[in-house]
Short mmCIF file of C-alpha atoms in Angstrom, two decimals:
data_model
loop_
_atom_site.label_atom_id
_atom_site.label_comp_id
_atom_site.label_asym_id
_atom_site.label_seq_id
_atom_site.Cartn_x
_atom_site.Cartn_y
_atom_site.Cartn_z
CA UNK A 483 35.08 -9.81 -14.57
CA UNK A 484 35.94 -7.00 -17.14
CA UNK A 485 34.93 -3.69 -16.31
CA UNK A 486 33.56 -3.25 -19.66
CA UNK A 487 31.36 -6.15 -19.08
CA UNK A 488 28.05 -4.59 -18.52
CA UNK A 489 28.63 -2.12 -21.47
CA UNK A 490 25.34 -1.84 -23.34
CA UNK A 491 24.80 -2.28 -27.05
CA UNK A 492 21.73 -0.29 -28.30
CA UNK A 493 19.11 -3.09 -29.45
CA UNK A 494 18.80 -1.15 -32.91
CA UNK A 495 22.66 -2.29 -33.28
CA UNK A 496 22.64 -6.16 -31.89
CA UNK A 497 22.89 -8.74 -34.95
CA UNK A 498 21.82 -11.66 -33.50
CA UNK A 499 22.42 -14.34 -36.40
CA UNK A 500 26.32 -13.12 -35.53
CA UNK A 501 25.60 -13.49 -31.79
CA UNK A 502 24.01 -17.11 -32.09
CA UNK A 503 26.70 -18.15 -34.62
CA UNK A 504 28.16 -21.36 -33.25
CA UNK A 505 25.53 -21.91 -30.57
CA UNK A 506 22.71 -23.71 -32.65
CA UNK A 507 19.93 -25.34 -30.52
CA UNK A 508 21.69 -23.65 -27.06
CA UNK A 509 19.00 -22.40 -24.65
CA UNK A 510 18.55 -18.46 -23.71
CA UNK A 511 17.50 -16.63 -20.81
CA UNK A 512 17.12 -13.12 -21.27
CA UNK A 513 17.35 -10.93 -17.63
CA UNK A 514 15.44 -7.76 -17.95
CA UNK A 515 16.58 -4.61 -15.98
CA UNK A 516 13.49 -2.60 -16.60
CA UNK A 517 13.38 1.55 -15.74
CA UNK A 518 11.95 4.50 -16.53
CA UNK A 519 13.64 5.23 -19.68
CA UNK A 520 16.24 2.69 -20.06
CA UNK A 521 15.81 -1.37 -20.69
CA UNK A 522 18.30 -3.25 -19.96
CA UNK A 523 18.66 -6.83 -21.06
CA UNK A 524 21.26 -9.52 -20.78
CA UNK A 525 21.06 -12.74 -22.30
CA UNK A 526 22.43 -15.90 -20.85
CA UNK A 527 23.35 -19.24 -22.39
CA UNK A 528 22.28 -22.47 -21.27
CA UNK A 529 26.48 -22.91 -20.53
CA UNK A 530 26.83 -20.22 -18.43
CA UNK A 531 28.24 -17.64 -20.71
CA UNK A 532 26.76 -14.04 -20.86
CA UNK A 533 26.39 -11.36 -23.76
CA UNK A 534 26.99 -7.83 -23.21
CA UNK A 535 23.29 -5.72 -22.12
CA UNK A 536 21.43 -5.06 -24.73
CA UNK A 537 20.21 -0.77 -24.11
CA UNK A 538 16.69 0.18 -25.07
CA UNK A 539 14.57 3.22 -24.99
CA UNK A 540 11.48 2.71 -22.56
CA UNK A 541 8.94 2.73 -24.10
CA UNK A 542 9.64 3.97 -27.47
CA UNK A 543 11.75 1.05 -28.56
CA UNK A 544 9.83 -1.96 -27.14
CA UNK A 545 8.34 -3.20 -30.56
CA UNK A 546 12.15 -3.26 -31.79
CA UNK A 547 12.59 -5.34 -28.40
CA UNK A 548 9.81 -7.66 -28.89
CA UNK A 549 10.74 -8.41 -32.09
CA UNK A 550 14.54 -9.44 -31.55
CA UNK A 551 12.86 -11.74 -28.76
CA UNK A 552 10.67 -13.32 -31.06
CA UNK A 553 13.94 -14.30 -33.27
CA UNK A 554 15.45 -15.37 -30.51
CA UNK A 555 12.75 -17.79 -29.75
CA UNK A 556 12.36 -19.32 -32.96
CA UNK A 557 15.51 -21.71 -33.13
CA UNK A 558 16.12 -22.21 -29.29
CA UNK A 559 14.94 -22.84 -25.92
CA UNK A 560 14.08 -19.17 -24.41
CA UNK A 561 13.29 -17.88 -20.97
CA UNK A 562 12.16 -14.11 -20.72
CA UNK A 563 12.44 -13.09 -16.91
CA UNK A 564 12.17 -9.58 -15.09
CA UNK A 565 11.52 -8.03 -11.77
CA UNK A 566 8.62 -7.50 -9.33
CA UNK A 567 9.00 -4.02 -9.15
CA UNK A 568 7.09 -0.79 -10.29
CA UNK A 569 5.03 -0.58 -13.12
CA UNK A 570 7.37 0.38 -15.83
CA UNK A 571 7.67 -2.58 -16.81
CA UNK A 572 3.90 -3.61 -17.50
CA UNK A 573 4.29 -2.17 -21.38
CA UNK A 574 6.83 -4.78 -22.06
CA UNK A 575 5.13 -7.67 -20.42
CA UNK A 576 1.80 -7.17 -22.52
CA UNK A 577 3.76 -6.68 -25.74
CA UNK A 578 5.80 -10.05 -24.95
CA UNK A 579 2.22 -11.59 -23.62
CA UNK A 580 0.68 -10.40 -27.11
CA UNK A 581 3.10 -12.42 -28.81
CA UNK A 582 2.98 -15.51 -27.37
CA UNK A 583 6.30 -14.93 -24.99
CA UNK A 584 5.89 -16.17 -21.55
CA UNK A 585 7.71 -13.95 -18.95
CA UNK A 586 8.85 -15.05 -15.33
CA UNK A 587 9.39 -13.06 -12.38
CA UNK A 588 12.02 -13.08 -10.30
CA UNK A 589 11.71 -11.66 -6.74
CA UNK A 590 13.15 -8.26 -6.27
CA UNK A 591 14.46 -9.20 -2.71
CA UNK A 592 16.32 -11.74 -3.73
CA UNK A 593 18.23 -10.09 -6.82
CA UNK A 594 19.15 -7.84 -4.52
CA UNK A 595 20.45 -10.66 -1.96
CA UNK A 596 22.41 -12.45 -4.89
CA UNK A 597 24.23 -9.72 -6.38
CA UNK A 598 27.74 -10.28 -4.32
CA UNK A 599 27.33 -14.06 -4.76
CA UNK A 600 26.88 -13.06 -8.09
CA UNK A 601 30.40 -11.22 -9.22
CA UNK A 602 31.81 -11.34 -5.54
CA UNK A 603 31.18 -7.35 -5.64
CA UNK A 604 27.79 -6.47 -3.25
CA UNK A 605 27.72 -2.80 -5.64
CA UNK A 606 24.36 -2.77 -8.14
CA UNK A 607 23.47 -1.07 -11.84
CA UNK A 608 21.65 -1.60 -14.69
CA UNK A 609 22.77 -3.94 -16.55
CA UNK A 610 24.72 -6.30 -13.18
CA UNK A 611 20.57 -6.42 -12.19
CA UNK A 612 19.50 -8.12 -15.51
CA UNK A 613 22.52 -10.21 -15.89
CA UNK A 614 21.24 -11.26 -12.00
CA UNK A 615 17.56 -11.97 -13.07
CA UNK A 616 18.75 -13.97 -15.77
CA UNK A 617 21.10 -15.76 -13.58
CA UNK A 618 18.42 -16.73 -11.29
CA UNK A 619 15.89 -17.92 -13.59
CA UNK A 620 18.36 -20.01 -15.25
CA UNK A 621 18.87 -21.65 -11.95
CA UNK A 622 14.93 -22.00 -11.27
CA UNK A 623 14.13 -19.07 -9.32
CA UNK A 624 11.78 -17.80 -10.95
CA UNK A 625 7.48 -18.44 -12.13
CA UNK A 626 5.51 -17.59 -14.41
CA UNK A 627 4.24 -13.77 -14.70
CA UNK A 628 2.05 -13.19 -17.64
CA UNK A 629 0.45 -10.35 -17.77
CA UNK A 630 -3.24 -10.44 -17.20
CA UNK A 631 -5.76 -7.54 -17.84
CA UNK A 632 -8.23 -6.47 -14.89
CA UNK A 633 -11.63 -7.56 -15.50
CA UNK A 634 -13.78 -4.53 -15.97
CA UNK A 635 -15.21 -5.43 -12.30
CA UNK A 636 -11.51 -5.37 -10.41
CA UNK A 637 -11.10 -2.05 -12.63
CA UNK A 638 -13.82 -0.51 -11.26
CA UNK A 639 -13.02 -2.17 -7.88
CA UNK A 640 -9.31 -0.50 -8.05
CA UNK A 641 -10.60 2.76 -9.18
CA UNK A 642 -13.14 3.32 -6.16
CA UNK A 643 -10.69 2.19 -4.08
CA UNK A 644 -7.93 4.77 -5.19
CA UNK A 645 -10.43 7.64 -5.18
CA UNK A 646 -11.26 6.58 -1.79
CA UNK A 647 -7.82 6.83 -0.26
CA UNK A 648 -7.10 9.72 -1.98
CA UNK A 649 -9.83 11.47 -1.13
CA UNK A 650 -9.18 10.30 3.01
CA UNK A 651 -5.46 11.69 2.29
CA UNK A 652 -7.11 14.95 1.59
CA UNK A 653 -9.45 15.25 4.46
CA UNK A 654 -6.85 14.63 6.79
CA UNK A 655 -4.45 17.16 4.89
CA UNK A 656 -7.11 20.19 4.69
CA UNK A 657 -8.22 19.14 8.36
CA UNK A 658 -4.66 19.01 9.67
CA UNK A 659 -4.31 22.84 8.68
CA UNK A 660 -7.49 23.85 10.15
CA UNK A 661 -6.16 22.56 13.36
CA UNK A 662 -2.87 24.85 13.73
CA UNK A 663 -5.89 28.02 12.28
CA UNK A 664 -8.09 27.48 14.87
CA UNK A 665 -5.81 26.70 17.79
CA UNK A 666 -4.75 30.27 16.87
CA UNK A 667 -8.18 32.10 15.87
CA UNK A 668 -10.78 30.06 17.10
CA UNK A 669 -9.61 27.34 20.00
CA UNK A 670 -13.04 27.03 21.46
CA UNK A 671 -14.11 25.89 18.49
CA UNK A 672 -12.16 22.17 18.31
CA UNK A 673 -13.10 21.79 22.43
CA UNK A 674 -16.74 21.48 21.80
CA UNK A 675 -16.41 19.52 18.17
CA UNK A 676 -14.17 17.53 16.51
CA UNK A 677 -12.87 18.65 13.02
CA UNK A 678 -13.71 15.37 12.22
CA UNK A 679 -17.17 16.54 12.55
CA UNK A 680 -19.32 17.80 9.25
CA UNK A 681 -20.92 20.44 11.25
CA UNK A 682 -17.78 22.06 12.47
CA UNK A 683 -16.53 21.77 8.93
CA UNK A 684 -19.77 23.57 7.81
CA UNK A 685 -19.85 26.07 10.35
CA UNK A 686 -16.05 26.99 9.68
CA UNK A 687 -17.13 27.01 5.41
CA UNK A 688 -20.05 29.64 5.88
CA UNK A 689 -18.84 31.86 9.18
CA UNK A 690 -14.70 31.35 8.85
CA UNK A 691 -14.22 33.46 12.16
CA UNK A 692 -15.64 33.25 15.77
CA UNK A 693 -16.99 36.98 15.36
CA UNK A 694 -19.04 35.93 12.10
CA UNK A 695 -20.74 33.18 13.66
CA UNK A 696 -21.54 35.64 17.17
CA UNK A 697 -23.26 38.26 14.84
CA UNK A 698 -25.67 36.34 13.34
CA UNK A 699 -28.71 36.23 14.72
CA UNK A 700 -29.96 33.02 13.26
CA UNK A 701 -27.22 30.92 13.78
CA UNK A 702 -28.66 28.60 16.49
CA UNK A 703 -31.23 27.44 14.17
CA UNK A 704 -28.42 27.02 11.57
CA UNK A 705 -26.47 24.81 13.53
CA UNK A 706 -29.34 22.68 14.57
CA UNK A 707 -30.44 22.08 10.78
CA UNK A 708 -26.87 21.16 10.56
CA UNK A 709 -26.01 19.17 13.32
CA UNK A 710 -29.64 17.45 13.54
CA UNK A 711 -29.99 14.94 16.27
CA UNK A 712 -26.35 15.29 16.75
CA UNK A 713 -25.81 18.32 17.76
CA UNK A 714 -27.84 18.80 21.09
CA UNK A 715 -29.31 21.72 21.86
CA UNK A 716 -26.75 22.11 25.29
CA UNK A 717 -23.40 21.84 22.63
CA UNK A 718 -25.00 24.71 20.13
CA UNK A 719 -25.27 27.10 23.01
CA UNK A 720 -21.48 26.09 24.18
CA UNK A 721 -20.35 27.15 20.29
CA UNK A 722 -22.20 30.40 20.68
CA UNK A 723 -20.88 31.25 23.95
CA UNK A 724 -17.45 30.27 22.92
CA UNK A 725 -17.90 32.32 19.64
CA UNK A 726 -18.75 35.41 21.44
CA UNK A 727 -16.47 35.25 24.33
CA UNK A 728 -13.29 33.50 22.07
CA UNK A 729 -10.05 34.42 23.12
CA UNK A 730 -8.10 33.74 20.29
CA UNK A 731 -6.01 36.08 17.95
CA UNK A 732 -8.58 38.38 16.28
CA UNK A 733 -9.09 36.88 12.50
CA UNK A 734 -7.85 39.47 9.90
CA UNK A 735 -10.00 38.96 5.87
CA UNK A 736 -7.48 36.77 4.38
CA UNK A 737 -7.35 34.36 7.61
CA UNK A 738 -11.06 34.23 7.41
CA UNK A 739 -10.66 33.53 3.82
CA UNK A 740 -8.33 30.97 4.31
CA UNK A 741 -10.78 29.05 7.10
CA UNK A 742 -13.47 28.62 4.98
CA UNK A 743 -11.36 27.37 1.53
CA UNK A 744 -9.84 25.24 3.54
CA UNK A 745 -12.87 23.71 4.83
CA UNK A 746 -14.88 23.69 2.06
CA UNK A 747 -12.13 21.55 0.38
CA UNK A 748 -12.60 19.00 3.40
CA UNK A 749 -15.75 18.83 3.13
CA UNK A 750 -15.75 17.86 -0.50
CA UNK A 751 -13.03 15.52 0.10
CA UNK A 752 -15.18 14.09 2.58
CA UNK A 753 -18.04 13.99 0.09
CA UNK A 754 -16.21 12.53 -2.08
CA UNK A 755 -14.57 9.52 -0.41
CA UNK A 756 -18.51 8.90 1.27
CA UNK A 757 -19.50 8.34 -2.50
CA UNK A 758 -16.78 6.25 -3.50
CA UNK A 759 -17.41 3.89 -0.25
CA UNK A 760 -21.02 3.84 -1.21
CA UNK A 761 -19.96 2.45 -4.24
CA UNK A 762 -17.62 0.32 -3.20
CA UNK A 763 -20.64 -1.54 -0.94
CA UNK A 764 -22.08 -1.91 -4.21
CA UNK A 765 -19.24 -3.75 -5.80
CA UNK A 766 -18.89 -5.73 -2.72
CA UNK A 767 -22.56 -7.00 -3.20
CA UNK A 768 -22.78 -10.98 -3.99
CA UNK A 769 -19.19 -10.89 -3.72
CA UNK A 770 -18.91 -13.77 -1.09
CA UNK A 771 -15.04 -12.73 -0.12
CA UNK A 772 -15.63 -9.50 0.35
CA UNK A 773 -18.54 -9.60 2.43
CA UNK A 774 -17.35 -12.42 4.74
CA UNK A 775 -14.47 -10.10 5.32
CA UNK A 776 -16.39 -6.97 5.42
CA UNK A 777 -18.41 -8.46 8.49
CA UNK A 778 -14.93 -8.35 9.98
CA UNK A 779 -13.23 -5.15 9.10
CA UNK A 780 -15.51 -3.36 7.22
CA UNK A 781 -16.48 -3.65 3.49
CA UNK A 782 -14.21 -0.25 2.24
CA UNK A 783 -11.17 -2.06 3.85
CA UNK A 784 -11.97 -5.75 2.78
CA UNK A 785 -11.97 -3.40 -1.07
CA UNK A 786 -8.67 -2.15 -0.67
CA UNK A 787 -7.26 -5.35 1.29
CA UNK A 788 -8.15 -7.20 -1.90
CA UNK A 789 -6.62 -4.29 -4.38
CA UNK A 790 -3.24 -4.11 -2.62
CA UNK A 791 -2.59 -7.73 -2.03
CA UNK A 792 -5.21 -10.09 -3.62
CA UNK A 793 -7.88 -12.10 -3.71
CA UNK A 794 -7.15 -14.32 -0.54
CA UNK A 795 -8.21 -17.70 -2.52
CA UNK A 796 -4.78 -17.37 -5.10
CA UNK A 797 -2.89 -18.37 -1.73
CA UNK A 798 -2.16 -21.32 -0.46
CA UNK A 799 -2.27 -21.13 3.36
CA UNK A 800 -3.10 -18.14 5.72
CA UNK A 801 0.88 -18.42 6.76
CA UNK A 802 1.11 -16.92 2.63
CA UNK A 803 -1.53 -14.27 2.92
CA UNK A 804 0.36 -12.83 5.80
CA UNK A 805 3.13 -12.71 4.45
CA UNK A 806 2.20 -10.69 1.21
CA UNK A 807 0.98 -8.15 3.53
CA UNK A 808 4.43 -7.78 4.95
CA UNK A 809 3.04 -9.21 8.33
CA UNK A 810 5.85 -12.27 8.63
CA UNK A 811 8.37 -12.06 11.27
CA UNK A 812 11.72 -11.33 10.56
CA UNK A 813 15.11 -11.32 12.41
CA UNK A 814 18.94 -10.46 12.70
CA UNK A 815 20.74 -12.30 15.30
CA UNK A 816 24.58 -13.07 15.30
CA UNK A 817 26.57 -15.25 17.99
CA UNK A 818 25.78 -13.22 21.31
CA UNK A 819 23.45 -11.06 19.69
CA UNK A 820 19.47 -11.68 19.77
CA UNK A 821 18.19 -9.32 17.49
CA UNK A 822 14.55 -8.27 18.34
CA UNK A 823 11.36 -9.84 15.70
CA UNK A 824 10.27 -7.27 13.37
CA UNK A 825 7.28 -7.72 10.61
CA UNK A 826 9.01 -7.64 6.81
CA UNK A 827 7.09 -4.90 5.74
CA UNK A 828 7.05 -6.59 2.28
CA UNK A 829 4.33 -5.86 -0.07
CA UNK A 830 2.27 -2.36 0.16
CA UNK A 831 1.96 -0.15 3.29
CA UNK A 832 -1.71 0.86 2.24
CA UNK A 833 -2.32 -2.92 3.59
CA UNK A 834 -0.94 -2.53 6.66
CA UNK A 835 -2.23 0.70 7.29
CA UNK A 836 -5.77 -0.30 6.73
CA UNK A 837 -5.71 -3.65 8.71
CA UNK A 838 -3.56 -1.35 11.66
CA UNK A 839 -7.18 0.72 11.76
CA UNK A 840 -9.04 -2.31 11.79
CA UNK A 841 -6.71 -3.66 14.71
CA UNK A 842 -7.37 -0.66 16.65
CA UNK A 843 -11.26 -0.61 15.95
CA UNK A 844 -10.90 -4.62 16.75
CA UNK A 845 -9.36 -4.38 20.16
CA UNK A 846 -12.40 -2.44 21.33
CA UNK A 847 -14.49 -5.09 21.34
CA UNK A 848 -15.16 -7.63 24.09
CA UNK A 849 -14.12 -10.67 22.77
CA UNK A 850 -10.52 -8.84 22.13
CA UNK A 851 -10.14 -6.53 24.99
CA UNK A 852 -9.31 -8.46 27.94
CA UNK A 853 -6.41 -10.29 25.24
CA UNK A 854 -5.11 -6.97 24.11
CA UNK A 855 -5.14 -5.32 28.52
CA UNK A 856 -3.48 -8.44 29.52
CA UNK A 857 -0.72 -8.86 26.72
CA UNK A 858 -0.11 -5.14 27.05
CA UNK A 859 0.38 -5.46 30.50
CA UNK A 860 2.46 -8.81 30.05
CA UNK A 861 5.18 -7.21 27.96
CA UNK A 862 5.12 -3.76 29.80
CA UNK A 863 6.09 -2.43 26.04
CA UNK A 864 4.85 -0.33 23.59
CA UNK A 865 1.00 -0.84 22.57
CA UNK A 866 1.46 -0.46 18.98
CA UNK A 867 3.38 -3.87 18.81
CA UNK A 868 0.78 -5.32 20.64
CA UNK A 869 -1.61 -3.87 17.92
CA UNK A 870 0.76 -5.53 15.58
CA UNK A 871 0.80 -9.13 17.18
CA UNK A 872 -3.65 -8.36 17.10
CA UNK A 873 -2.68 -7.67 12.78
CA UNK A 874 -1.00 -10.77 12.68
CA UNK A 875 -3.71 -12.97 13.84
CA UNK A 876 -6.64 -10.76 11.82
CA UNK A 877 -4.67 -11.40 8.77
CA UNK A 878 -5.14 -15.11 9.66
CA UNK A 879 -8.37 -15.18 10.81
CA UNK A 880 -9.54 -12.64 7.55
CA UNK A 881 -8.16 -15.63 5.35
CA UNK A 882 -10.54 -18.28 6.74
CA UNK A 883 -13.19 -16.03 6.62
CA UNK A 884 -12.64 -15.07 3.35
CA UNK A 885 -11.70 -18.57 1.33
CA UNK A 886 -12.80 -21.15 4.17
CA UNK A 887 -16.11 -19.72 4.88
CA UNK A 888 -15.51 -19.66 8.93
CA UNK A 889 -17.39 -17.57 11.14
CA UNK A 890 -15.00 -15.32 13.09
CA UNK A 891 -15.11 -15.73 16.63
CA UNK A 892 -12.65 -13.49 18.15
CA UNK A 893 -12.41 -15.40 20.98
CA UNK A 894 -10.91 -18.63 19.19
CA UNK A 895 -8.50 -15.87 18.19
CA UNK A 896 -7.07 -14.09 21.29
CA UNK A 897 -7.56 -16.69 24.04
CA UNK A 898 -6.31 -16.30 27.69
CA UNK A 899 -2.91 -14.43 28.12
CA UNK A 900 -1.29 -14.66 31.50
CA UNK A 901 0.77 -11.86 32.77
CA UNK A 902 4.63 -11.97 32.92
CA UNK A 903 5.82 -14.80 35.19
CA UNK A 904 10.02 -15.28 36.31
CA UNK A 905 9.77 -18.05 33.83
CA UNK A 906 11.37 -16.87 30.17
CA UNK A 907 8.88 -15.43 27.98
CA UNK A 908 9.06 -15.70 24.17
CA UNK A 909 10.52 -12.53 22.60
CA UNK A 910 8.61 -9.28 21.91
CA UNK A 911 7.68 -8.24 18.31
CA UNK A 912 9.34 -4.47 17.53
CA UNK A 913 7.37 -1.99 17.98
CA UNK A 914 7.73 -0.47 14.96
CA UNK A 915 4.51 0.98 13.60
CA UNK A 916 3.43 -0.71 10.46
CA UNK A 917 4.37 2.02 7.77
#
């Protein structure tokens, strides 16, 4: 092909009664290479011919966009198709949607596959991707992607779920730097308590140093109106001991200082993500997905299983839900070479993170443990892609819980699971850590 191929024509400058001269009643597809502040579009002809991309200013230039479309469309047979990626692109697809323009989607992954097959070249821009997209809609790869506003419910579902993740991200950030302060300062302090723990978090908030907690004299009561029947009486005297005994590096004003802001940001983190899963159980309630799932996992993480990959029932087989979440087994093997079965890792990490918890909380139980001690022991591998092969089958078992209304019974789930015989044994999963 030319190297001046994929040179871009701003969309304020494209005539297209000059363009369509001589091609009356010949059927478009338009490829859209959507970014942050470029737009690139190439439109393809039912023959196989291509126009150069057409260049537009994201967003600012969208309405000058739509309306060449909707020209486009009135004499002829038009397909508008883009990318599953990001969210730049959600502007364009509700102005197209607004006007009565359907708009496909073609899958990222494979764009990406097809480029070499495309031009024989593997290399990748702007306006090569649209000319791509519109190559594989044209072909059929593609379905329909209109854009659909949230219902104010699934808004409010979304936005609960965000603030609780980001609030979690924040605990674990301001918690993370308490524990290199008071391995230094106070390292008594984590032995007795977690930093997990809202007392320690309080105590740290009002006293910030060992020596500030030993000089006052009402601090047992304190921590018992604190801790409550949590904090035993046996656990408040090993604080106070360890307070007034502590070995660590003496705590200077703006050390203290630092303590407490630090954990009086935790502990309104904390606060906050408690308040946005109490509300969350609230917009889980007569929710019959959610709730079948939540008896499983928990409702927060049936929330944010649903606002990072779906609602389970728009699938059409477990096998589908899986792998949306990434969870589907993959492989690279080559003449002599048997590459080792990895999970995709398609769709959002957030899901796998979540259902990774839920694995781990999961494989406590009895109905799972004996499965997960004897497969461990079986492979004589890493745990975590055992904890993967337990994701796998929640993921499954979630979906029939969710759209099939079955009662989950782990042990239908992980049945017997002999241990490593001479005979071969089916390959082990990586044991890469779900990201």
């Amino acid at each position: 092909m030319s190297r001046r191929a994929y040179r871009a024509t701003r969309v304020n400058d494209v005539n297209w009664e000059q363009i369509a001269r001589g091609k009356e009643g010949l059927g478009v597809t338009l490829g859209v290479d959507v970014g942050k502040f470029d737009v690139l579009v190439v439109c393809r002809w039912a023959d196989g011919r291509f126009e150069r991309p057409w260049r537009i200013k994201n967003p600012w230039e969208i309405p000058t966009l739509v309306a060449l479309v909707r020209q486009v469309k009135a004499d002829r047979k038009l397909v508008v198709a883009m990318e599953s990626s990001g969210t730049y692109g959600d502007a364009l697809r509700q102005a197209l949607g607004d006007h009565g323009i359907e708009v496909q989607r073609v899958n990222g992954k494979a764009a990406h596959d097809y480029a070499e097959v495309f031009d024989g070249v593997p290399s990748q821009h702007d306006g090569k991707d649209a000319a791509v997209v519109a190559e594989l809609a044209a072909l059929g790869k593609a379905e329909p992607w209109a854009y659909q506003a949230a219902d104010s419910w699934e808004e409010e579902l979304t936005y609960w779920v965000e603030e609780m993740v980001a609030q979690r991200q924040m605990v674990t950030l301001w918690q993370g730097r308490l524990e290199g302060l008071l391995a230094r300062h106070w390292p008594e302090a984590s032995q007795v308590l977690k930093l997990s723990s809202g007392t320690l978090l309080r105590i740290l908030k009002r006293y910030g140093s060992p020596q500030a907690l030993a000089e006052d004299a009402e601090a047992a009561k304190q921590l018992a109106r604190w801790g409550r029947s949590l904090l035993s009486p046996e656990k408040i005297e090993e604080l106070l001991a360890g307070a007034r005994s502590s070995v660590g590096v003496r705590v200077g004003q703006w050390q203290q200082r630092q303590i407490q802001e630090y954990a009086e940001k935790a502990l309104a983190a904390r606060q906050q993500s408690d308040r946005a899963q109490r509300r969350l159980g609230q917009l889980a309630e007569g929710r019959t997905v959610l709730q079948a799932q939540g008896k499983v996992v928990g409702v927060p993480t049936a929330c944010v299983l649903w606002v990072s990959t779906g609602d389970p029932r728009s699938f059409d087989s477990a096998a589908a839900y899986r792998k949306a979440m990434g969870l589907n087994l993959v492989e690279r093997s080559s003449g002599t070479y048997q590459g080792l079965l990895r999970i995709s890792k398609r769709g959002r990490a957030r899901t796998r993170q979540w259902l990774y918890f839920a694995s781990m909380r999961l494989v406590q139980r009895c109905g799972v443990r004996p499965w997960y001690e004897a497969k461990k022991a079986r492979d004589e591998g890493d745990a975590r892609r055992v904890l993967v092969a337990v994701m796998r089958k929640l993921a499954v078992a979630l979906y029939h819980v969710g759209v099939r209304s079955e009662e989950f019974q782990p042990r239908r789930l992980f049945g017997r699971i002999g241990r490593r015989s001479g005979r071969s044994a089916e390959r082990p999963v990586s044991s890469e850590e779900p990201a």
